[in-house]
mmCIF file of C-alpha atoms and ligand atoms in Angstrom:
data_model
loop_
_atom_site.group_PDB
_atom_site.id
_atom_site.type_symbol
_atom_site.label_atom_id
_atom_site.label_comp_id
_atom_site.label_asym_id
_atom_site.label_seq_id
_atom_site.Cartn_x
_atom_site.Cartn_y
_atom_site.Cartn_z
ATOM 1 C CA MET A 1 16.826 107.503 -80.566
ATOM 2 C CA ALA A 2 13.985 109.955 -81.170
ATOM 3 C CA ASN A 3 14.888 113.633 -81.487
ATOM 4 C CA GLN A 4 14.043 115.703 -78.422
ATOM 5 C CA PRO A 5 12.124 118.963 -78.683
ATOM 6 C CA THR A 6 14.064 122.176 -78.049
ATOM 7 C CA SER A 7 12.527 125.234 -76.452
ATOM 8 C CA THR A 8 13.605 128.013 -78.764
ATOM 9 C CA ASP A 9 13.185 126.644 -82.275
ATOM 10 C CA LYS A 10 9.964 125.654 -83.913
ATOM 11 C CA ALA A 11 8.937 122.074 -83.248
ATOM 12 C CA LYS A 12 9.708 119.717 -86.115
ATOM 13 C CA ILE A 13 6.920 117.382 -87.106
ATOM 14 C CA ALA A 14 6.693 114.462 -89.521
ATOM 15 C CA ILE A 15 3.249 113.636 -90.896
ATOM 16 C CA PHE A 16 2.321 110.034 -91.723
ATOM 17 C CA ILE A 17 -0.430 109.508 -94.294
ATOM 18 C CA SER A 18 -1.980 106.663 -96.260
ATOM 19 C CA GLY A 19 -4.525 108.473 -98.406
ATOM 20 C CA GLY A 20 -5.692 111.802 -99.743
ATOM 21 C CA GLY A 21 -3.794 113.748 -97.129
ATOM 22 C CA THR A 22 -6.219 116.640 -96.749
ATOM 23 C CA ASN A 23 -5.436 116.899 -93.036
ATOM 24 C CA MET A 24 -1.739 116.868 -93.861
ATOM 25 C CA ALA A 25 -2.351 119.736 -96.289
ATOM 26 C CA ALA A 26 -4.266 121.708 -93.653
ATOM 27 C CA ILE A 27 -1.427 121.246 -91.160
ATOM 28 C CA LEU A 28 1.211 122.083 -93.742
ATOM 29 C CA TYR A 29 -0.460 125.319 -94.838
ATOM 30 C CA ALA A 30 -1.088 126.294 -91.215
ATOM 31 C CA SER A 31 2.628 125.817 -90.528
ATOM 32 C CA ARG A 32 3.334 128.582 -93.025
ATOM 33 C CA LEU A 33 1.213 131.185 -91.306
ATOM 34 C CA PRO A 34 3.003 133.750 -89.151
ATOM 35 C CA ASP A 35 3.803 132.553 -85.618
ATOM 36 C CA ALA A 36 3.101 128.876 -86.323
ATOM 37 C CA PRO A 37 5.034 126.979 -83.652
ATOM 38 C CA TYR A 38 5.969 124.028 -85.858
ATOM 39 C CA ASP A 39 7.517 123.116 -89.217
ATOM 40 C CA VAL A 40 6.689 120.061 -91.303
ATOM 41 C CA VAL A 41 9.994 118.309 -91.991
ATOM 42 C CA LEU A 42 8.683 115.161 -93.658
ATOM 43 C CA VAL A 43 5.565 113.601 -95.129
ATOM 44 C CA ALA A 44 5.832 109.813 -95.092
ATOM 45 C CA SER A 45 3.483 107.146 -96.376
ATOM 46 C CA ASN A 46 3.013 103.403 -96.545
ATOM 47 C CA MET A 47 1.075 103.854 -99.813
ATOM 48 C CA PRO A 48 3.180 104.767 -102.848
ATOM 49 C CA ASP A 49 0.177 106.349 -104.567
ATOM 50 C CA ALA A 50 -1.134 108.326 -101.600
ATOM 51 C CA GLY A 51 -2.501 111.547 -103.108
ATOM 52 C CA GLY A 52 -1.013 113.683 -100.360
ATOM 53 C CA LEU A 53 2.546 112.835 -101.411
ATOM 54 C CA LYS A 54 2.219 114.845 -104.619
ATOM 55 C CA LEU A 55 0.955 117.867 -102.788
ATOM 56 C CA ALA A 56 3.793 117.669 -100.273
ATOM 57 C CA GLU A 57 6.351 117.405 -103.089
ATOM 58 C CA LEU A 58 4.807 120.343 -104.867
ATOM 59 C CA GLU A 59 5.185 122.360 -101.683
ATOM 60 C CA GLY A 60 8.825 121.368 -101.370
ATOM 61 C CA ILE A 61 8.416 119.103 -98.340
ATOM 62 C CA PRO A 62 10.650 116.018 -98.260
ATOM 63 C CA THR A 63 8.643 112.838 -98.725
ATOM 64 C CA TYR A 64 9.307 109.212 -97.956
ATOM 65 C CA VAL A 65 7.478 106.078 -99.073
ATOM 66 C CA HIS A 66 7.804 102.598 -97.688
ATOM 67 C CA SER A 67 5.116 100.173 -98.782
ATOM 68 C CA HIS A 68 3.989 97.911 -95.950
ATOM 69 C CA LYS A 69 3.310 95.079 -98.401
ATOM 70 C CA GLY A 70 5.502 92.105 -97.656
ATOM 71 C CA HIS A 71 6.926 93.685 -94.503
ATOM 72 C CA SER A 72 6.258 92.831 -90.880
ATOM 73 C CA ARG A 73 4.816 95.541 -88.674
ATOM 74 C CA SER A 74 8.128 96.050 -86.929
ATOM 75 C CA ALA A 75 10.040 96.336 -90.231
ATOM 76 C CA GLN A 76 7.483 98.836 -91.526
ATOM 77 C CA ASP A 77 7.645 100.841 -88.298
ATOM 78 C CA ALA A 78 11.436 100.791 -88.290
ATOM 79 C CA ALA A 79 11.626 102.169 -91.832
ATOM 80 C CA MET A 80 9.132 104.959 -91.124
ATOM 81 C CA GLU A 81 10.814 105.786 -87.832
ATOM 82 C CA GLN A 82 14.249 105.982 -89.366
ATOM 83 C CA ALA A 83 13.002 108.386 -92.025
ATOM 84 C CA ALA A 84 11.366 110.571 -89.367
ATOM 85 C CA VAL A 85 14.449 110.618 -87.153
ATOM 86 C CA GLN A 86 16.715 111.424 -90.094
ATOM 87 C CA ALA A 87 14.447 114.307 -91.058
ATOM 88 C CA GLY A 88 14.893 115.645 -87.519
ATOM 89 C CA ALA A 89 11.265 115.085 -86.464
ATOM 90 C CA GLN A 90 10.470 115.577 -82.797
ATOM 91 C CA TYR A 91 6.767 114.772 -83.116
ATOM 92 C CA LEU A 92 4.843 112.379 -85.351
ATOM 93 C CA VAL A 93 1.459 113.471 -86.573
ATOM 94 C CA LEU A 94 -0.741 110.720 -87.986
ATOM 95 C CA ALA A 95 -3.230 112.000 -90.537
ATOM 96 C CA GLY A 96 -5.160 109.121 -92.038
ATOM 97 C CA TYR A 97 -2.233 106.720 -91.534
ATOM 98 C CA MET A 98 -3.929 103.359 -91.749
ATOM 99 C CA ARG A 99 -1.325 101.211 -90.027
ATOM 100 C CA ILE A 100 -1.348 100.384 -86.337
ATOM 101 C CA LEU A 101 2.009 101.205 -84.769
ATOM 102 C CA SER A 102 3.797 98.600 -82.668
ATOM 103 C CA GLU A 103 3.880 99.014 -78.899
ATOM 104 C CA GLU A 104 7.656 99.488 -78.833
ATOM 105 C CA PHE A 105 7.438 102.220 -81.434
ATOM 106 C CA VAL A 106 4.753 104.058 -79.454
ATOM 107 C CA ARG A 107 6.766 103.693 -76.249
ATOM 108 C CA ARG A 108 9.862 105.198 -77.858
ATOM 109 C CA TRP A 109 7.835 108.240 -78.906
ATOM 110 C CA ASP A 110 5.842 108.349 -75.703
ATOM 111 C CA GLY A 111 3.649 111.469 -75.686
ATOM 112 C CA ARG A 112 4.964 112.639 -79.046
ATOM 113 C CA ILE A 113 2.586 110.999 -81.497
ATOM 114 C CA LEU A 114 -0.791 112.564 -82.250
ATOM 115 C CA ASN A 115 -3.674 111.176 -84.278
ATOM 116 C CA ILE A 116 -7.005 112.421 -85.561
ATOM 117 C CA HIS A 117 -9.941 110.066 -85.347
ATOM 118 C CA PRO A 118 -13.254 110.762 -87.107
ATOM 119 C CA SER A 119 -15.592 110.400 -84.122
ATOM 120 C CA LEU A 120 -16.321 112.055 -80.815
ATOM 121 C CA LEU A 121 -14.157 109.715 -78.740
ATOM 122 C CA PRO A 122 -14.671 107.676 -76.636
ATOM 123 C CA LYS A 123 -17.515 106.866 -79.022
ATOM 124 C CA TYR A 124 -16.803 104.753 -82.095
ATOM 125 C CA LYS A 125 -13.200 103.684 -81.911
ATOM 126 C CA GLY A 126 -11.948 101.797 -84.958
ATOM 127 C CA LEU A 127 -13.471 101.915 -88.443
ATOM 128 C CA ASP A 128 -16.773 102.962 -90.066
ATOM 129 C CA THR A 129 -17.351 105.686 -87.512
ATOM 130 C CA HIS A 130 -19.750 107.785 -89.582
ATOM 131 C CA ALA A 131 -21.967 104.865 -90.537
ATOM 132 C CA ARG A 132 -22.133 103.867 -86.871
ATOM 133 C CA ALA A 133 -23.038 107.388 -85.724
ATOM 134 C CA ILE A 134 -25.810 107.654 -88.351
ATOM 135 C CA GLU A 135 -27.074 104.181 -87.549
ATOM 136 C CA ALA A 136 -27.253 105.021 -83.842
ATOM 137 C CA GLY A 137 -29.368 108.105 -84.572
ATOM 138 C CA ASP A 138 -26.800 110.459 -83.009
ATOM 139 C CA SER A 139 -27.446 114.183 -83.386
ATOM 140 C CA HIS A 140 -23.729 114.886 -83.881
ATOM 141 C CA ALA A 141 -20.658 113.244 -85.281
ATOM 142 C CA GLY A 142 -17.219 114.824 -85.178
ATOM 143 C CA ALA A 143 -13.501 114.358 -84.842
ATOM 144 C CA SER A 144 -11.049 114.004 -81.977
ATOM 145 C CA VAL A 145 -7.334 114.676 -81.794
ATOM 146 C CA HIS A 146 -5.664 112.402 -79.291
ATOM 147 C CA VAL A 147 -2.270 111.329 -78.050
ATOM 148 C CA VAL A 148 -1.332 107.920 -79.431
ATOM 149 C CA THR A 149 -0.863 105.165 -76.885
ATOM 150 C CA ALA A 150 -0.414 101.447 -77.409
ATOM 151 C CA GLU A 151 -4.180 100.889 -77.141
ATOM 152 C CA LEU A 152 -6.096 101.856 -80.325
ATOM 153 C CA ASP A 153 -7.782 105.316 -80.234
ATOM 154 C CA ALA A 154 -7.481 105.398 -76.438
ATOM 155 C CA GLY A 155 -4.917 108.101 -75.552
ATOM 156 C CA ASP A 156 -5.800 111.438 -73.951
ATOM 157 C CA VAL A 157 -8.181 113.456 -76.092
ATOM 158 C CA LEU A 158 -6.703 116.907 -76.682
ATOM 159 C CA ALA A 159 -9.434 118.565 -78.717
ATOM 160 C CA GLN A 160 -12.716 117.757 -80.437
ATOM 161 C CA ALA A 161 -14.936 119.283 -83.112
ATOM 162 C CA LYS A 162 -18.667 118.511 -83.283
ATOM 163 C CA VAL A 163 -20.514 118.254 -86.584
ATOM 164 C CA ALA A 164 -24.315 118.076 -86.794
ATOM 165 C CA ILE A 165 -25.741 115.056 -88.603
ATOM 166 C CA ALA A 166 -28.356 116.002 -91.206
ATOM 167 C CA LEU A 167 -31.445 113.987 -92.015
ATOM 168 C CA GLY A 168 -30.549 111.781 -94.965
ATOM 169 C CA ASP A 169 -26.787 112.046 -94.390
ATOM 170 C CA THR A 170 -24.771 109.175 -95.794
ATOM 171 C CA PRO A 171 -21.366 108.224 -94.378
ATOM 172 C CA GLU A 172 -19.856 109.989 -97.420
ATOM 173 C CA SER A 173 -21.797 113.242 -97.103
ATOM 174 C CA LEU A 174 -21.143 113.341 -93.363
ATOM 175 C CA SER A 175 -17.464 112.555 -93.827
ATOM 176 C CA GLU A 176 -17.090 115.571 -96.132
ATOM 177 C CA ARG A 177 -18.316 117.945 -93.433
ATOM 178 C CA VAL A 178 -16.362 116.212 -90.688
ATOM 179 C CA LYS A 179 -13.232 116.730 -92.780
ATOM 180 C CA LEU A 180 -13.924 120.468 -93.018
ATOM 181 C CA ALA A 181 -14.045 120.503 -89.230
ATOM 182 C CA GLU A 182 -10.911 118.365 -88.984
ATOM 183 C CA HIS A 183 -9.006 120.853 -91.103
ATOM 184 C CA GLN A 184 -9.739 123.570 -88.555
ATOM 185 C CA LEU A 185 -9.177 121.360 -85.558
ATOM 186 C CA TYR A 186 -5.987 119.470 -86.274
ATOM 187 C CA PRO A 187 -3.564 122.317 -87.053
ATOM 188 C CA ARG A 188 -4.637 124.143 -83.928
ATOM 189 C CA ALA A 189 -4.426 121.045 -81.725
ATOM 190 C CA VAL A 190 -0.901 120.328 -83.034
ATOM 191 C CA ALA A 191 0.135 123.943 -82.394
ATOM 192 C CA ASP A 192 -1.216 123.885 -78.830
ATOM 193 C CA TYR A 193 0.387 120.552 -78.095
ATOM 194 C CA VAL A 194 3.886 121.427 -79.261
ATOM 195 C CA SER A 195 3.680 124.780 -77.411
ATOM 196 C CA ARG A 196 2.463 123.495 -74.080
ATOM 197 C CA GLY A 197 5.950 123.350 -72.566
ATOM 198 C CA SER A 198 5.856 127.135 -72.453
ATOM 199 C CA ASP A 199 2.190 127.407 -71.510
ATOM 200 C CA PRO A 200 1.898 128.480 -67.841
ATOM 201 C CA ASP A 201 -1.578 126.943 -67.469
ATOM 202 C CA PHE A 202 -0.361 123.552 -68.625
ATOM 203 C CA LEU A 203 2.783 123.725 -66.470
ATOM 204 C CA PHE A 204 0.852 124.824 -63.400
ATOM 205 C CA ALA A 205 -1.801 122.121 -63.784
ATOM 206 C CA LYS A 206 0.892 119.464 -63.989
ATOM 207 C CA LEU A 207 2.818 120.868 -61.022
ATOM 208 C CA ARG A 208 -0.329 121.204 -58.957
ATOM 209 C CA GLY A 209 -1.167 117.539 -59.549
ATOM 210 C CA LEU A 210 2.247 116.473 -58.266
ATOM 211 C CA ALA A 211 2.299 118.833 -55.277
ATOM 212 C CA LEU A 212 -1.173 117.938 -54.053
ATOM 213 C CA ALA A 213 -0.438 114.217 -54.394
ATOM 214 C CA LEU A 214 1.955 114.523 -51.439
ATOM 215 C CA PRO A 215 0.433 113.801 -48.007
ATOM 216 C CA GLU A 216 -1.577 116.500 -46.219
ATOM 217 C CA THR A 217 -1.019 119.296 -48.684
ATOM 218 C CA HIS A 218 -3.172 122.194 -49.796
ATOM 219 C CA GLU A 219 -2.899 125.171 -52.084
ATOM 220 C CA ARG A 220 -2.785 128.780 -50.929
ATOM 221 C CA GLU A 221 -1.854 131.983 -52.686
ATOM 222 C CA SER A 222 1.075 133.960 -51.388
ATOM 223 C CA HIS A 223 1.975 137.432 -52.639
ATOM 224 C CA GLY A 224 0.108 136.831 -55.887
ATOM 225 C CA SER A 225 1.661 133.425 -56.648
ATOM 226 C CA PRO A 226 0.107 130.017 -56.023
ATOM 227 C CA GLY A 227 1.820 128.136 -53.236
ATOM 228 C CA PHE A 228 1.588 124.674 -51.739
ATOM 229 C CA ARG A 229 1.617 123.992 -48.011
ATOM 230 C CA VAL A 230 1.979 120.892 -45.905
ATOM 231 C CA GLY A 231 0.150 120.431 -42.616
ATOM 232 C CA THR A 232 -3.230 121.646 -41.520
ATOM 233 C CA GLN A 233 -4.986 124.677 -42.993
ATOM 234 C CA LYS A 234 -4.193 126.487 -39.748
ATOM 235 C CA THR A 235 -0.592 125.577 -39.013
ATOM 236 C CA GLY A 236 0.644 124.397 -42.453
ATOM 237 C CA LYS A 237 3.883 125.690 -43.977
ATOM 238 C CA TYR A 238 4.827 126.409 -47.574
ATOM 239 C CA PHE A 239 7.046 123.844 -49.278
ATOM 240 C CA ALA A 240 6.655 125.067 -52.898
ATOM 241 C CA TYR A 241 5.576 128.025 -54.967
ATOM 242 C CA PHE A 242 4.735 128.419 -58.627
ATOM 243 C CA SER A 243 6.227 131.493 -60.228
ATOM 244 C CA ASP A 244 5.036 132.670 -63.632
ATOM 245 C CA ARG A 245 7.651 135.200 -64.708
ATOM 246 C CA HIS A 246 7.245 136.878 -61.353
ATOM 247 C CA HIS A 247 9.376 139.765 -60.138
ATOM 248 C CA GLY A 248 10.778 140.460 -63.596
ATOM 249 C CA SER A 249 12.076 136.915 -64.139
ATOM 250 C CA GLU A 250 11.745 135.433 -67.628
ATOM 251 C CA HIS A 251 11.173 131.965 -66.161
ATOM 252 C CA ILE A 252 8.119 129.926 -65.357
ATOM 253 C CA ALA A 253 9.384 128.044 -62.346
ATOM 254 C CA LEU A 254 8.889 125.934 -59.285
ATOM 255 C CA LEU A 255 10.419 127.425 -56.144
ATOM 256 C CA VAL A 256 11.606 124.882 -53.579
ATOM 257 C CA LYS A 257 13.832 124.792 -50.523
ATOM 258 C CA THR A 258 17.495 123.852 -50.814
ATOM 259 C CA SER A 259 19.674 122.962 -47.861
ATOM 260 C CA GLY A 260 21.006 126.510 -47.838
ATOM 261 C CA MET A 261 22.893 129.199 -49.688
ATOM 262 C CA ASP A 262 25.887 126.978 -50.620
ATOM 263 C CA GLU A 263 23.757 124.454 -52.425
ATOM 264 C CA LEU A 264 21.612 127.136 -54.038
ATOM 265 C CA LEU A 265 24.586 129.050 -55.439
ATOM 266 C CA ASN A 266 26.237 125.870 -56.615
ATOM 267 C CA LEU A 267 23.146 124.738 -58.531
ATOM 268 C CA VAL A 268 22.717 128.128 -60.159
ATOM 269 C CA GLU A 269 26.356 128.323 -61.136
ATOM 270 C CA THR A 270 26.762 124.799 -62.478
ATOM 271 C CA GLN A 271 23.337 124.374 -64.156
ATOM 272 C CA PRO A 272 22.109 127.823 -65.144
ATOM 273 C CA GLU A 273 19.759 126.385 -67.772
ATOM 274 C CA THR A 274 17.863 124.554 -65.010
ATOM 275 C CA TYR A 275 18.160 126.703 -61.882
ATOM 276 C CA TYR A 276 18.130 130.365 -60.914
ATOM 277 C CA LYS A 277 18.134 132.384 -57.738
ATOM 278 C CA PRO A 278 14.662 133.915 -57.377
ATOM 279 C CA ALA A 279 14.154 137.460 -56.131
ATOM 280 C CA PHE A 280 13.260 137.652 -52.397
ATOM 281 C CA TYR A 281 12.931 133.868 -51.885
ATOM 282 C CA GLY A 282 16.506 133.255 -52.954
ATOM 283 C CA ALA A 283 17.741 135.120 -49.915
ATOM 284 C CA SER A 284 16.346 132.375 -47.704
ATOM 285 C CA GLY A 285 17.711 129.476 -49.731
ATOM 286 C CA TRP A 286 14.841 128.806 -52.120
ATOM 287 C CA VAL A 287 15.874 127.854 -55.633
ATOM 288 C CA GLY A 288 13.924 128.397 -58.852
ATOM 289 C CA VAL A 289 13.664 125.226 -60.960
ATOM 290 C CA ILE A 290 12.866 126.355 -64.493
ATOM 291 C CA LEU A 291 9.818 124.648 -65.995
ATOM 292 C CA ASN A 292 9.653 126.241 -69.453
ATOM 293 C CA ARG A 293 12.591 124.387 -70.963
ATOM 294 C CA ALA A 294 12.722 121.660 -73.565
ATOM 295 C CA ASP A 295 14.473 118.969 -71.534
ATOM 296 C CA LEU A 296 12.104 119.233 -68.569
ATOM 297 C CA ASP A 297 11.793 115.920 -66.751
ATOM 298 C CA TRP A 298 8.709 115.732 -64.519
ATOM 299 C CA ASP A 299 10.284 112.989 -62.378
ATOM 300 C CA HIS A 300 12.988 115.488 -61.488
ATOM 301 C CA ILE A 301 10.330 118.035 -60.517
ATOM 302 C CA ALA A 302 8.517 115.409 -58.428
ATOM 303 C CA GLU A 303 11.798 114.654 -56.611
ATOM 304 C CA TRP A 304 12.319 118.312 -55.763
ATOM 305 C CA LEU A 305 8.765 118.632 -54.518
ATOM 306 C CA GLU A 306 9.133 115.623 -52.287
ATOM 307 C CA ARG A 307 12.456 116.807 -50.940
ATOM 308 C CA SER A 308 11.085 120.253 -50.126
ATOM 309 C CA TRP A 309 7.976 118.668 -48.628
ATOM 310 C CA ARG A 310 10.162 116.478 -46.369
ATOM 311 C CA ALA A 311 12.200 119.468 -45.259
ATOM 312 C CA THR A 312 9.007 121.286 -44.265
ATOM 313 C CA ALA A 313 6.543 118.637 -43.079
ATOM 314 C CA PRO A 314 6.088 117.868 -39.370
ATOM 315 C CA ALA A 315 7.769 114.680 -38.133
ATOM 316 C CA ARG A 316 4.442 112.842 -37.758
ATOM 317 C CA LEU A 317 4.088 113.045 -41.571
ATOM 318 C CA THR A 318 7.664 112.444 -42.679
ATOM 319 C CA LYS A 319 7.737 109.362 -40.449
ATOM 320 C CA LEU A 320 4.775 107.978 -42.355
ATOM 321 C CA LEU A 321 6.529 108.503 -45.651
ATOM 322 C CA ASP A 322 9.769 106.972 -44.337
ATOM 323 C CA ALA A 323 7.807 103.927 -43.203
ATOM 324 C CA ALA A 324 6.137 103.633 -46.627
ATOM 325 C CA ASP A 325 9.576 103.813 -48.280
ATOM 326 C CA GLN A 326 10.655 100.663 -46.408
ATOM 327 C CA PHE A 327 8.249 98.603 -48.516
HETATM 328 C C1 LIG B 1 -9.737 111.555 -91.707
HETATM 329 O O1 LIG B 1 -11.126 111.471 -91.706
HETATM 330 C C2 LIG B 1 -9.185 111.214 -90.354
HETATM 331 O O2 LIG B 1 -10.068 111.515 -89.313
HETATM 332 C C3 LIG B 1 -8.977 109.736 -90.437
HETATM 333 O O3 LIG B 1 -8.592 109.499 -91.756
HETATM 334 C C4 LIG B 1 -9.081 110.521 -92.594
HETATM 335 C C5 LIG B 1 -7.891 111.068 -93.345
HETATM 336 O O4 LIG B 1 -8.258 111.921 -94.380
HETATM 337 N N1 LIG B 1 -8.027 109.296 -89.445
HETATM 338 P P1 LIG B 1 -7.157 112.706 -95.182
HETATM 339 O O5 LIG B 1 -6.208 111.700 -95.789
HETATM 340 O O6 LIG B 1 -6.485 113.633 -94.237
HETATM 341 O O7 LIG B 1 -7.917 113.458 -96.245
#
């Protein structure tokens, strides 16, 4: 089973390469700057002579090689995965890794594999990206960092860098400049991605999406915090609030209604890493569900939102939801 990220330590990443490994080097050196949120725990390759392996060794990073020749995709994936898990990796960062990962592999690491692709996605998926951009007469080429999903070069794009195409550029000359841009882009995109669990903007955006997906809801600020209400703009009632270290709390949290003080105190006492009693709101039975923690499960947050919504919504709306649940 893949290692899960923890909130306090630095994230542990394994980098998979097949070639020169200049992106790997950029990420590795960035990891050694003050405040970098990740450590490189392994550099692994399917090519025994990948240039990047030497550099990693020189820098004291554990390396692993498993040639794909004569192995099925699943055997190759299994070997690479085992090495990454043993090294304690929580994220896999593909940097010029020229093998397509199997669907099962990607599913097991859902949302925890990143890749860099040398084009401004969604343009030019696949190979020969620079030649295609030049051929098309594009003004810019570039690179994109994206989350790896089962479909090739199709996961969410996290960050992009644009590079102007010069008159007379060849794929080689363009690729050199795109790589310079990649070396700036990739370390930062990895850092942002592994840190997003403690980023209030990311957490709020995610929460907002879930809250506003419930029937007849809208957002309204309350005492300086964003809140979510159910019902009409005029008569609606709050069923959730977002609290970003409000009232002296260290937590970024969702505040939702419990059934009352007994349940609230019980949750806080038995699961203090997940729940706390918020200032002011706690007095009326609202619990704080901590969002900035490593084992956060968004399904659990969605359940709390729905429960609090049900406890607040007028009967005409809860009836609709009950009816939908029958199917
Ligand atoms: C980069 O251009 C990257 O966009 C692509 O493969 C190349 C890897 O280069 N996926 P390097 O091995 O990091 O030098």
